[in-house]
Coordinates of C-alpha atoms in Angstrom, one line a residue:
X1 CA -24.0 19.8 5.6
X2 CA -21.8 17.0 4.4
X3 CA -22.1 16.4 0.3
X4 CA -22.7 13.2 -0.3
X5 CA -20.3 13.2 -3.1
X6 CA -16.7 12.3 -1.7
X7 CA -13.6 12.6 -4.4
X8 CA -11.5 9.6 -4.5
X9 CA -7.9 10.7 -3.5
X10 CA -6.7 8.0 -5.9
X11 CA -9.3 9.0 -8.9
X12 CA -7.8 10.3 -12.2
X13 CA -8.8 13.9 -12.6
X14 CA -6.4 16.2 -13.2
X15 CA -4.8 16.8 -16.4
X16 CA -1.5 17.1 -16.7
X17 CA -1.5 21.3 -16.7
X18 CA -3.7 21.3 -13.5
X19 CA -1.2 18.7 -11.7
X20 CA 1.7 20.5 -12.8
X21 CA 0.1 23.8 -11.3
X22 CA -1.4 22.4 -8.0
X23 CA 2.3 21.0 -7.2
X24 CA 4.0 24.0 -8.5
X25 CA 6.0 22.4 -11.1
X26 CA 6.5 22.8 -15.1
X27 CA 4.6 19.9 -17.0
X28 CA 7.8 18.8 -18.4
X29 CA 8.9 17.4 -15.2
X30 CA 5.9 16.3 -14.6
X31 CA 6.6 14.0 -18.2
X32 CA 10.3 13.1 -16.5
X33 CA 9.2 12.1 -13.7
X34 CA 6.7 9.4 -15.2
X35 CA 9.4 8.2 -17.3
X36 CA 11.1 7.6 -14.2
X37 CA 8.7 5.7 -12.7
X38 CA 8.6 8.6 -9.4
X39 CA 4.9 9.2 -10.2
X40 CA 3.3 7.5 -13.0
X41 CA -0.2 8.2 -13.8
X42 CA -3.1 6.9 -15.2
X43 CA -4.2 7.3 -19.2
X44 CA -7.1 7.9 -21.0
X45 CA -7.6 6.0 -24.1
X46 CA -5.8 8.7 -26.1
X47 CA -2.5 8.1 -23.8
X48 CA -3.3 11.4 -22.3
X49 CA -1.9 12.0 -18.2
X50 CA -4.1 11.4 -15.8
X51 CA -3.3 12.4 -12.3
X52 CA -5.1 11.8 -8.9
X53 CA -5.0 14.1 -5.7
X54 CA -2.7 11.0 -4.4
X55 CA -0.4 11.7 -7.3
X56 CA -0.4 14.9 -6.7
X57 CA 0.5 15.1 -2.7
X58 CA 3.7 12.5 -4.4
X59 CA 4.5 15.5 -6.7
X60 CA 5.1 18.0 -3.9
X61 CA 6.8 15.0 -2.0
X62 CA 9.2 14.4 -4.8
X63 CA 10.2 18.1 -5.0
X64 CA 10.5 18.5 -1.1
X65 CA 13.1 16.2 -1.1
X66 CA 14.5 16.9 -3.9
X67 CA 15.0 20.7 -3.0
X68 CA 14.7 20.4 0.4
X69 CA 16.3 17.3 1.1
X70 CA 19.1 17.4 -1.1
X71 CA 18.3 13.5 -2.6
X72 CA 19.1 12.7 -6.5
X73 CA 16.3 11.2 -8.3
X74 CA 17.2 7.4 -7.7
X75 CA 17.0 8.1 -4.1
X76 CA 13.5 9.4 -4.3
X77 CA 12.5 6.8 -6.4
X78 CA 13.4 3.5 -3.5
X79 CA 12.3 6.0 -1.1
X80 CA 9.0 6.2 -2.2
X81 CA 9.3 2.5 -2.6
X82 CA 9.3 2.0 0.5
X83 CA 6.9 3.9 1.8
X84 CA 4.6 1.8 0.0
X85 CA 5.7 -0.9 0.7
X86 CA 5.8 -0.2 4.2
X87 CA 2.0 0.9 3.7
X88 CA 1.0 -2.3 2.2
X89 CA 2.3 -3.8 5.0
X90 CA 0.4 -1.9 7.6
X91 CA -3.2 -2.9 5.7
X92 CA -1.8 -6.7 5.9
X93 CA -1.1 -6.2 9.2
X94 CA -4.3 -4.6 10.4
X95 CA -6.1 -7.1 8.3
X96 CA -4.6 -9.6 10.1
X97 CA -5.2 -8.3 13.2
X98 CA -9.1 -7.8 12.6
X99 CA -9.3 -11.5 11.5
X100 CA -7.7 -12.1 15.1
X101 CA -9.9 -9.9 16.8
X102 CA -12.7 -11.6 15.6
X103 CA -11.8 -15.4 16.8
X104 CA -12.2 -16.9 20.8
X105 CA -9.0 -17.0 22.9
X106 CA -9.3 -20.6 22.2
X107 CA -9.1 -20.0 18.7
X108 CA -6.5 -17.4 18.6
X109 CA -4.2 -19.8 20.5
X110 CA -3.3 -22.0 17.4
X111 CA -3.6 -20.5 13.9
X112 CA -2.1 -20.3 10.4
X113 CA -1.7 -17.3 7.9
X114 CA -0.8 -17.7 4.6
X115 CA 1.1 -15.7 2.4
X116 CA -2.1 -13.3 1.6
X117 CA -2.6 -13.0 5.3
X118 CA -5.6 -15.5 5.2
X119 CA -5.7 -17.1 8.8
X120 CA -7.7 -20.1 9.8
X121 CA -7.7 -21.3 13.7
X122 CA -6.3 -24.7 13.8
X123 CA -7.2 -27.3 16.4
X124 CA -4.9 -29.3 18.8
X125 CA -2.2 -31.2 16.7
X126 CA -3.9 -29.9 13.1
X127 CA -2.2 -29.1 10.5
X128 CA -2.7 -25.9 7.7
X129 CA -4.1 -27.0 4.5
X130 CA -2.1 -26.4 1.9
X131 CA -3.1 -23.8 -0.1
X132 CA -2.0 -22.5 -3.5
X133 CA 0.0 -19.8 -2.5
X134 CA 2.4 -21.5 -0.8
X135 CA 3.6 -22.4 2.9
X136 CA 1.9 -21.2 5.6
X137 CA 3.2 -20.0 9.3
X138 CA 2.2 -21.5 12.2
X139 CA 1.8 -19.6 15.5
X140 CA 1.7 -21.8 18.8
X141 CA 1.9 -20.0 22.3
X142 CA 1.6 -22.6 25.1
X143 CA -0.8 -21.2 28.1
X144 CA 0.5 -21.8 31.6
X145 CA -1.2 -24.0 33.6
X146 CA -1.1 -23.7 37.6

């Protein structure tokens, strides 16, 4: 049977020994690579390390392709970048795609998303409200008619 209980990948649980043990490092580079900015975790109130499974999994990373890969530090650093940026992305995206999922053909015909990926379906010849955040983009497909 299932617990009940699930552990938060991203929860802060690990002290900086444990971490340094479950990726197979020495807690000194665990220390250099937060001053890096590579993996930074969270702090208590006495500024003690705080590391998640998450953060953990991105130790292992770092040192695969460091070792493995052959990739300086700088290059790990905009490669991990990357990857979560191009994971932030993907939740926009599917975000976007539920909110589209959930309007008529009609509606999904003419619509607007703004910056934060809020869409509203617009009628003929509307225009987006402006928002706060800025511009919005404007999707028109024409429907063939026979």
């Amino acid at each position: 049977m299932a617990s009940p209980h699930r552990l938060d990948d991203r929860a802060p649980v690990f002290v900086i020994s444990v971490a340094a043990e479950l990726s197979g490092m020495h807690p000194q580079t665990l220390r250099q690579y937060d001053r890096l900015g590579l993996v930074v975790p969270q702090r208590t109130r006495g500024r003690g390390r705080r590391y998640s499974p998450r953060d953990v999994v991105r130790l292992q990373e770092v040192q695969a392709l460091s070792q493995d890969q052959g990739i300086n530090l700088a290059g790990i650093k905009r490669i991990l970048e990357l990857q979560d940026e191009v994971s932030d992305l993907a939740g926009k995206l599917e975000n976007v795609r539920e909110k589209l999922g959930a309007m008529t053909p009609a509606q999904r015909r003419v619509f607007s998303a703004d910056r934060d990926g809020e869409i509203s379906a617009l009628r003929r010849g509307e225009r987006p409200r402006r928002r706060s955040s800025g511009s919005a983009l404007v999707v028109w497909r024409p429907t063939r008619r026979s």
